[in-house]
Amino acid sequence: MHSTHRNAIGRVVAGYLSALVLGTGLLMTPAATVAPGGISLLSALFTATSSLSVTGLVVLDTGSDFTFFGQIVILALIQVGGLGVVLLTTLLALVVAGRAGFRLRQSVATETKSGTIGGIKSMVLRIVGLTLVVELAVASALFLRFLLHYDEAPARAVWDAVFHAISAFNNAGFALRSDSLMEFVTDPFICGPIAAAVIVGGLGYPVLIELLHRYRLPLTWSMTTRAVVVFAPVLLIGGTAFIAAIEWNSPGTLGPLDWWGKIQAAAFQSTITRTAGFNSVDIAQMHPVTWFGIEILMFIGGGPAGTAGGVKITTVLVIGAMAWTEVTGGRAVNLLGRRISRSVHRQATTVIILAMGLIVAVTMVIMLDAPELGFDRILFEVVSAFGTVGLSTGITADLPPLSQAAIILTMAAGRLGPVTVASALALRSRPVRYELPKERPLIG
């Protein structure tokens, strides 16, 4: 890979690590926690990583264990992790476009829908503006509900609204209540705006910007936008139906609710599996089959270049298209009326294999370290960490130090891994100097 590419990716990683070190240090100060003397390095690092990777897994209660200052630090890390990583990946494209050859500049300009470096800078401004507008709109709706319906003091209502709006749009899932959003399970004026923010943030900025500018011209949308717009609702509706079907009569989850409450809660949890860790029902009481279905949704994640995690919708669709082509005997891999290049085949396959390899390895480590927690719960925790989701069956705080360290690495890899791996594969130059003789091994 060209040294320019390595430097650009290095800046993304260095910026992430710098913010992580600063956030960990601030959370270790006595001013950040209610208990005197501050918290341990491991707890601070876990919380900072979860915040910066916009995951939402916690070993301490955000609302009761952290002071207002500590909550501000967590919220700042969430904003940096959600918006900052997206801006850094845009900077990666800017650096490559400015220093690479003409063909690569042209390719980057096409991908970013911009013909000039100035255009990319204006796109950064649009990203920041869109983020602030959505967060303000969601916070306003939540503020009115907290103030008028729940009779919260104005200052408390403002903080509740702002914290949950930023946490939702950045797909973080941090909440200020110990039970997350369970007390609001049937309140559409709380769960609705939060779910909407999660969906919008999870679509990805390229999709959002293209929809804002070309919403009347769907035939001109890029493949990425069409793929996300078509298949994100499929995953949302499918997840809702799946959760409702399994949990409909479960006394620990949807059972006590009326039929509309069941549908609303199932839809909310299906939305949240797209990498935001709020929960309006008790995840620990769900059937293991439901956990497995949620794990699949968490692994897929949301749209590319957004606040969501996972391997991304487009990656899974490319893999699916490749399999369909082989099954049907097609000559080329096609998706939504376009042919997919062979380099994209390799990129998607590599991302999926590395992701699954990481999940398997970390699951094994935790099973060796804490076998009493059980395979189902451990796998759920690891997939949630990799997908930067934050949903948990309740074992996070019970993890031994080694297992917590493994989850920390998984959260960081889940946030930066797909971005850096995909960028490195897409931007590297690979001059072919020779080829080996072909041979076809037996498959299957």
Coordinates of C-alpha atoms in Angstrom, one line a residue:
M1 CA 0.0 0.0 0.0
H2 CA 1.3 3.5 -0.9
S3 CA 2.9 5.4 2.0
T4 CA 0.3 8.2 1.6
H5 CA -2.5 5.7 2.2
R6 CA -0.7 4.3 5.3
N7 CA -0.2 7.8 6.7
A8 CA -3.8 8.7 6.2
I9 CA -5.1 5.6 7.9
G10 CA -2.5 6.1 10.6
R11 CA -4.0 9.5 11.3
V12 CA -7.4 8.0 11.8
V13 CA -6.1 5.4 14.2
A14 CA -3.9 8.0 16.0
G15 CA -6.8 10.4 16.4
Y16 CA -8.9 7.6 17.9
L17 CA -6.3 6.5 20.3
S18 CA -5.5 10.1 21.4
A19 CA -9.2 10.7 22.2
L20 CA -9.3 7.4 24.0
V21 CA -6.3 8.2 26.2
L22 CA -7.7 11.7 27.1
G23 CA -11.2 10.3 27.8
T24 CA -9.8 7.5 30.0
G25 CA -7.8 10.0 32.0
L26 CA -10.7 12.4 32.5
L27 CA -13.0 9.5 33.7
M28 CA -10.4 8.4 36.2
T29 CA -10.4 11.8 38.0
P30 CA -12.4 12.0 41.2
A31 CA -14.6 14.7 39.7
A32 CA -16.0 12.2 37.2
T33 CA -17.6 9.7 39.6
V34 CA -19.9 9.8 42.6
A35 CA -17.8 7.4 44.6
P36 CA -14.7 9.1 46.2
G37 CA -11.3 8.4 44.8
G38 CA -12.3 7.8 41.2
I39 CA -12.5 4.5 39.4
S40 CA -9.9 2.0 38.2
L41 CA -8.0 2.3 35.0
L42 CA -9.8 -0.8 33.6
S43 CA -13.2 0.6 34.3
A44 CA -12.3 4.0 32.9
L45 CA -10.8 2.5 29.8
F46 CA -13.8 0.3 29.3
T47 CA -16.2 3.2 29.6
A48 CA -14.1 5.5 27.4
T49 CA -13.8 2.8 24.7
S50 CA -17.5 2.0 24.8
S51 CA -18.3 5.7 24.5
L52 CA -15.8 6.5 21.8
S53 CA -16.7 3.4 19.8
V54 CA -20.4 4.4 20.3
T55 CA -21.2 0.9 21.7
G56 CA -23.0 1.4 25.0
L57 CA -21.8 -1.6 27.0
V58 CA -21.2 -0.5 30.6
V59 CA -19.5 -1.8 33.7
L60 CA -20.8 1.2 35.7
D61 CA -24.2 2.8 35.7
T62 CA -24.0 6.0 33.7
G63 CA -26.8 7.9 35.5
S64 CA -25.9 7.0 39.1
D65 CA -22.2 6.2 39.2
F66 CA -21.0 9.2 37.2
T67 CA -21.3 12.9 38.1
F68 CA -22.6 15.5 35.7
F69 CA -18.9 16.1 34.7
G70 CA -18.4 12.4 34.0
Q71 CA -21.6 12.3 32.0
I72 CA -20.3 15.3 29.9
V73 CA -17.1 13.4 29.2
I74 CA -19.0 10.4 28.1
L75 CA -21.3 12.4 25.9
A76 CA -18.3 14.2 24.3
L77 CA -16.6 10.9 23.6
I78 CA -19.8 9.7 22.0
Q79 CA -20.0 12.7 19.7
V80 CA -16.3 12.4 18.8
G81 CA -16.7 8.7 18.2
G82 CA -19.8 9.1 16.0
L83 CA -19.1 12.2 14.1
G84 CA -15.3 12.3 14.5
V85 CA -14.6 8.9 12.9
V86 CA -16.8 9.8 10.0
L87 CA -15.0 13.1 9.5
L88 CA -11.6 11.3 9.8
T89 CA -12.6 8.8 7.1
T90 CA -13.6 11.8 4.9
L91 CA -10.2 13.3 5.6
L92 CA -8.7 10.0 4.5
A93 CA -10.4 10.5 1.2
L94 CA -9.2 14.1 1.0
V95 CA -5.6 13.2 1.7
V96 CA -5.6 10.4 -0.9
A97 CA -7.4 12.6 -3.5
G98 CA -4.9 15.4 -3.0
R99 CA -1.7 13.4 -3.2
A100 CA -2.5 10.4 -5.4
G101 CA -2.5 10.2 -9.2
F102 CA -5.2 11.4 -11.6
R103 CA -7.1 8.1 -11.8
L104 CA -7.3 7.8 -8.0
R105 CA -8.3 11.5 -7.6
Q106 CA -11.1 10.9 -10.2
S107 CA -12.2 7.8 -8.4
V108 CA -12.4 9.5 -5.0
A109 CA -14.2 12.5 -6.4
T110 CA -16.8 10.1 -7.9
E111 CA -17.2 8.2 -4.7
T112 CA -17.7 11.4 -2.6
K113 CA -19.9 13.0 -5.3
S114 CA -17.5 15.9 -5.5
G115 CA -15.3 17.0 -8.3
T116 CA -12.8 19.1 -6.2
I117 CA -11.1 19.1 -2.9
G118 CA -13.2 22.2 -1.9
G119 CA -16.2 20.0 -2.6
I120 CA -15.1 17.5 -0.1
K121 CA -14.5 20.2 2.4
S122 CA -18.1 21.4 1.9
M123 CA -19.3 17.9 2.3
V124 CA -17.6 17.9 5.8
L125 CA -19.5 21.0 6.7
R126 CA -22.8 19.4 5.5
I127 CA -22.0 16.3 7.7
V128 CA -21.6 18.5 10.7
G129 CA -24.6 20.6 9.9
L130 CA -26.8 17.5 9.4
T131 CA -25.7 16.0 12.6
L132 CA -26.5 19.1 14.7
V133 CA -29.9 19.6 13.0
V134 CA -31.0 16.1 13.7
E135 CA -29.7 16.0 17.2
L136 CA -31.4 19.4 17.9
A137 CA -34.7 18.2 16.5
V138 CA -34.7 15.0 18.5
A139 CA -33.6 16.8 21.7
S140 CA -36.5 19.3 21.3
A141 CA -39.1 16.5 21.0
L142 CA -37.7 14.7 24.0
F143 CA -37.4 17.8 26.1
L144 CA -41.1 18.6 25.6
R145 CA -42.1 15.1 26.6
F146 CA -39.9 15.0 29.7
L147 CA -41.0 18.5 30.8
L148 CA -44.8 18.3 30.1
H149 CA -45.6 14.6 30.6
Y150 CA -43.1 13.4 33.2
D151 CA -42.9 16.8 35.1
E152 CA -39.1 16.9 35.1
A153 CA -37.5 20.1 36.2
P154 CA -36.5 22.2 33.1
A155 CA -32.7 21.7 33.7
R156 CA -33.1 18.0 34.1
A157 CA -35.4 17.7 31.1
V158 CA -32.9 19.6 28.9
W159 CA -30.0 17.3 30.0
D160 CA -32.1 14.1 29.6
A161 CA -33.2 15.3 26.1
V162 CA -29.7 16.3 24.9
F163 CA -27.9 13.3 26.3
H164 CA -30.4 10.8 24.8
A165 CA -30.6 12.6 21.4
I166 CA -26.8 12.6 20.9
S167 CA -26.5 9.1 22.2
A168 CA -29.3 7.9 19.8
F169 CA -28.1 9.7 16.6
N170 CA -24.6 8.4 17.1
N171 CA -26.0 4.9 17.7
A172 CA -24.3 4.8 21.1
G173 CA -27.1 3.5 23.3
F174 CA -25.9 5.1 26.6
A175 CA -28.8 6.1 28.8
L176 CA -29.1 7.9 32.1
R177 CA -31.4 5.3 33.7
S178 CA -30.4 2.0 35.1
D179 CA -33.0 0.1 33.1
S180 CA -32.2 2.1 29.9
L181 CA -35.6 2.9 28.4
M182 CA -37.8 0.1 29.9
E183 CA -40.0 2.6 31.8
F184 CA -40.9 4.2 28.4
V185 CA -41.6 0.9 26.6
T186 CA -45.1 2.0 25.6
D187 CA -44.4 5.7 25.2
P188 CA -44.1 6.5 21.4
F189 CA -43.1 10.1 22.2
I190 CA -39.9 8.9 23.8
C191 CA -39.1 5.7 21.9
G192 CA -40.3 7.2 18.6
P193 CA -37.8 10.1 18.3
I194 CA -35.0 7.9 19.7
A195 CA -35.7 5.1 17.1
A196 CA -35.9 7.7 14.3
A197 CA -32.5 9.2 15.3
V198 CA -31.0 5.7 15.4
I199 CA -32.4 5.0 11.9
V200 CA -31.2 8.3 10.4
G201 CA -27.7 8.0 12.0
G202 CA -27.4 4.4 10.9
L203 CA -28.2 5.1 7.2
G204 CA -24.8 6.6 6.7
Y205 CA -23.9 10.1 5.7
P206 CA -23.3 9.5 1.9
V207 CA -26.9 8.0 1.8
L208 CA -28.4 10.9 3.8
I209 CA -26.7 13.6 1.7
E210 CA -27.7 12.0 -1.6
L211 CA -31.3 11.6 -0.4
L212 CA -31.4 15.2 0.7
H213 CA -30.2 16.4 -2.7
R214 CA -31.7 13.8 -5.0
Y215 CA -34.8 12.6 -3.3
R216 CA -36.9 13.3 -6.4
L217 CA -34.5 11.4 -8.7
P218 CA -34.3 7.8 -7.4
L219 CA -33.1 6.5 -10.8
T220 CA -29.9 8.6 -10.3
W221 CA -29.1 7.3 -6.8
S222 CA -25.8 5.5 -6.3
M223 CA -25.8 1.8 -5.7
T224 CA -24.9 2.4 -2.1
T225 CA -28.0 4.6 -1.5
R226 CA -30.3 2.2 -3.3
A227 CA -29.0 -0.8 -1.4
V228 CA -29.4 0.9 2.0
V229 CA -32.8 2.4 1.1
V230 CA -34.2 -0.9 -0.1
F231 CA -32.7 -3.3 2.4
A232 CA -32.7 -1.3 5.6
P233 CA -36.5 -1.4 5.8
V234 CA -36.4 -5.2 5.0
L235 CA -34.1 -5.8 8.0
L236 CA -36.2 -3.5 10.3
I237 CA -39.5 -5.2 9.4
G238 CA -38.0 -8.6 9.4
G239 CA -36.4 -8.1 12.8
T240 CA -39.7 -6.7 14.2
A241 CA -41.7 -9.8 13.0
F242 CA -39.0 -12.2 14.3
I243 CA -38.8 -10.6 17.8
A244 CA -42.6 -10.4 18.0
A245 CA -43.1 -14.0 17.0
I246 CA -40.6 -15.4 19.5
E247 CA -41.3 -13.1 22.4
W248 CA -45.1 -12.5 22.0
N249 CA -46.2 -14.4 25.1
S250 CA -42.9 -14.3 27.0
P251 CA -43.7 -13.1 30.6
G252 CA -40.3 -11.5 30.9
T253 CA -40.5 -9.4 27.7
L254 CA -43.5 -8.7 25.5
G255 CA -46.0 -10.9 27.4
P256 CA -47.4 -8.3 29.8
L257 CA -48.0 -5.7 27.1
D258 CA -51.2 -5.3 25.0
W259 CA -51.0 -6.1 21.3
W260 CA -50.0 -2.6 20.2
G261 CA -47.4 -2.4 23.0
K262 CA -45.9 -5.7 21.8
I263 CA -45.6 -4.5 18.2
Q264 CA -44.1 -1.1 19.4
A265 CA -41.6 -2.8 21.7
A266 CA -40.6 -5.4 19.0
A267 CA -40.2 -2.6 16.4
F268 CA -38.1 -0.5 18.8
Q269 CA -35.8 -3.4 19.6
S270 CA -35.4 -4.3 16.0
T271 CA -34.4 -0.8 15.3
I272 CA -31.9 -0.8 18.1
T273 CA -30.2 -3.9 16.8
R274 CA -28.9 -1.7 14.0
T275 CA -26.1 -0.8 16.6
A276 CA -27.6 1.4 19.3
G277 CA -27.7 -0.3 22.7
F278 CA -31.0 1.1 24.2
N279 CA -33.5 -1.5 25.4
S280 CA -37.2 -1.0 26.2
V281 CA -37.6 -4.7 27.4
D282 CA -35.3 -6.9 29.4
I283 CA -32.8 -8.5 27.0
A284 CA -31.7 -11.0 29.6
Q285 CA -35.2 -12.5 29.7
M286 CA -35.3 -13.1 25.9
H287 CA -35.3 -16.6 24.4
P288 CA -31.8 -17.8 23.2
V289 CA -33.3 -18.0 19.7
T290 CA -34.2 -14.3 19.9
W291 CA -30.6 -13.6 21.0
F292 CA -29.3 -15.5 17.9
G293 CA -31.5 -13.5 15.6
I294 CA -30.5 -10.2 17.1
E295 CA -26.8 -11.3 16.8
I296 CA -27.3 -11.6 13.0
L297 CA -28.8 -8.1 12.8
M298 CA -26.0 -6.7 15.0
F299 CA -23.4 -8.3 12.9
I300 CA -24.8 -6.7 9.7
G301 CA -25.2 -3.2 11.2
G302 CA -26.2 -0.2 9.2
G303 CA -25.1 1.8 6.2
P304 CA -21.5 2.6 5.4
A305 CA -19.7 5.8 6.5
G306 CA -22.3 6.5 9.2
T307 CA -22.6 6.2 13.0
A308 CA -23.7 2.5 12.9
G309 CA -21.3 -0.4 13.3
G310 CA -21.3 -3.9 12.0
V311 CA -19.9 -5.1 8.6
K312 CA -22.5 -2.9 6.9
I313 CA -25.5 -3.7 4.7
T314 CA -23.6 -3.2 1.4
T315 CA -20.9 -5.8 2.4
V316 CA -23.5 -8.4 3.2
L317 CA -25.4 -7.7 0.0
V318 CA -22.2 -8.2 -2.1
I319 CA -21.6 -11.5 -0.4
G320 CA -25.2 -12.5 -1.0
A321 CA -25.0 -11.5 -4.7
M322 CA -21.8 -13.5 -5.1
A323 CA -23.5 -16.6 -3.7
W324 CA -26.6 -16.1 -5.8
T325 CA -24.4 -15.8 -8.9
E326 CA -22.7 -19.1 -8.2
V327 CA -25.9 -20.9 -7.4
T328 CA -27.6 -19.6 -10.6
G329 CA -24.5 -20.1 -12.8
G330 CA -24.2 -16.4 -13.7
R331 CA -21.1 -15.0 -15.4
A332 CA -20.9 -11.7 -13.5
V333 CA -22.0 -10.6 -10.0
N334 CA -24.8 -8.1 -10.4
L335 CA -26.6 -6.1 -7.7
L336 CA -29.5 -3.7 -8.3
G337 CA -28.9 -3.5 -12.0
R338 CA -25.1 -2.9 -11.8
R339 CA -22.1 -5.2 -12.1
I340 CA -19.8 -5.5 -9.1
S341 CA -16.1 -5.4 -9.8
R342 CA -13.9 -8.4 -8.7
S343 CA -11.9 -6.1 -6.3
V344 CA -15.1 -5.4 -4.4
H345 CA -15.7 -9.2 -4.2
R346 CA -12.4 -9.6 -2.4
Q347 CA -12.9 -6.6 -0.2
A348 CA -16.3 -7.8 1.1
T349 CA -15.1 -11.3 1.6
T350 CA -12.0 -10.1 3.5
V351 CA -14.1 -7.9 5.8
I352 CA -16.5 -10.7 6.6
I353 CA -13.8 -13.3 7.2
L354 CA -11.8 -11.0 9.5
A355 CA -14.9 -10.0 11.4
M356 CA -16.0 -13.6 12.0
G357 CA -12.5 -14.6 12.9
L358 CA -12.3 -11.8 15.5
I359 CA -15.7 -12.8 17.0
V360 CA -14.7 -16.5 17.2
A361 CA -11.3 -15.7 18.8
V362 CA -12.7 -13.3 21.4
T363 CA -15.6 -15.7 22.3
M364 CA -13.1 -18.5 22.9
V365 CA -11.0 -16.2 25.1
I366 CA -13.9 -15.3 27.3
M367 CA -15.2 -18.9 27.4
L368 CA -11.8 -19.9 28.8
D369 CA -11.8 -17.0 31.2
A370 CA -15.4 -17.1 32.4
P371 CA -17.0 -20.4 31.3
E372 CA -19.7 -20.0 34.0
L373 CA -21.3 -17.2 32.0
G374 CA -22.4 -19.6 29.2
F375 CA -21.8 -19.7 25.5
D376 CA -25.1 -18.0 24.5
R377 CA -24.5 -14.9 26.6
I378 CA -20.8 -14.7 25.8
L379 CA -21.4 -14.8 22.1
F380 CA -24.1 -12.2 22.4
E381 CA -21.8 -9.9 24.3
V382 CA -19.0 -10.3 21.8
V383 CA -21.2 -9.7 18.7
S384 CA -22.7 -6.7 20.5
A385 CA -19.2 -5.3 21.1
F386 CA -18.0 -5.9 17.6
G387 CA -21.1 -4.4 16.1
T388 CA -20.7 -1.4 18.5
V389 CA -24.3 -2.1 19.6
G390 CA -24.3 -2.2 23.4
L391 CA -27.1 -4.6 24.0
S392 CA -26.3 -7.1 26.7
T393 CA -27.8 -10.0 28.5
G394 CA -26.5 -8.5 31.8
I395 CA -23.1 -10.0 32.1
T396 CA -20.9 -7.0 31.2
A397 CA -20.2 -5.9 34.8
D398 CA -19.5 -9.6 35.8
L399 CA -16.7 -10.1 33.2
P400 CA -13.3 -10.8 34.7
P401 CA -10.5 -8.3 33.9
L402 CA -9.1 -10.4 31.0
S403 CA -12.6 -10.7 29.4
Q404 CA -13.2 -7.0 29.9
A405 CA -9.9 -6.3 28.1
A406 CA -11.0 -8.6 25.3
I407 CA -14.3 -6.7 24.9
I408 CA -12.4 -3.4 24.9
L409 CA -10.3 -4.6 22.0
T410 CA -13.4 -5.9 20.2
M411 CA -15.2 -2.6 20.6
A412 CA -12.3 -0.6 19.2
A413 CA -11.8 -3.1 16.3
G414 CA -15.5 -3.0 15.6
R415 CA -15.4 0.8 15.3
L416 CA -12.2 1.2 13.3
G417 CA -11.6 -2.2 11.8
P418 CA -14.1 -2.3 8.9
V419 CA -13.2 1.4 8.0
T420 CA -9.5 0.9 8.0
V421 CA -9.5 -2.6 6.4
A422 CA -11.9 -1.5 3.6
S423 CA -9.9 1.7 3.0
A424 CA -6.6 -0.1 2.9
L425 CA -8.0 -2.7 0.5
A426 CA -9.6 -0.2 -1.8
L427 CA -6.7 2.3 -2.0
R428 CA -3.6 0.0 -2.1
S429 CA -1.8 -0.4 -5.4
R430 CA -0.9 -3.9 -6.4
P431 CA 1.2 -4.1 -9.5
V432 CA 1.1 -7.7 -10.8
R433 CA 4.6 -8.8 -11.8
Y434 CA 3.9 -12.4 -12.3
E435 CA 1.1 -15.0 -12.0
L436 CA 1.2 -18.6 -10.8
P437 CA -0.3 -21.4 -12.9
K438 CA -4.0 -22.0 -12.3
E439 CA -5.4 -25.1 -10.7
R440 CA -8.9 -25.8 -9.4
P441 CA -9.2 -27.4 -6.0
L442 CA -12.2 -29.4 -5.0
I443 CA -14.8 -27.3 -3.1
G444 CA -17.4 -28.8 -0.8

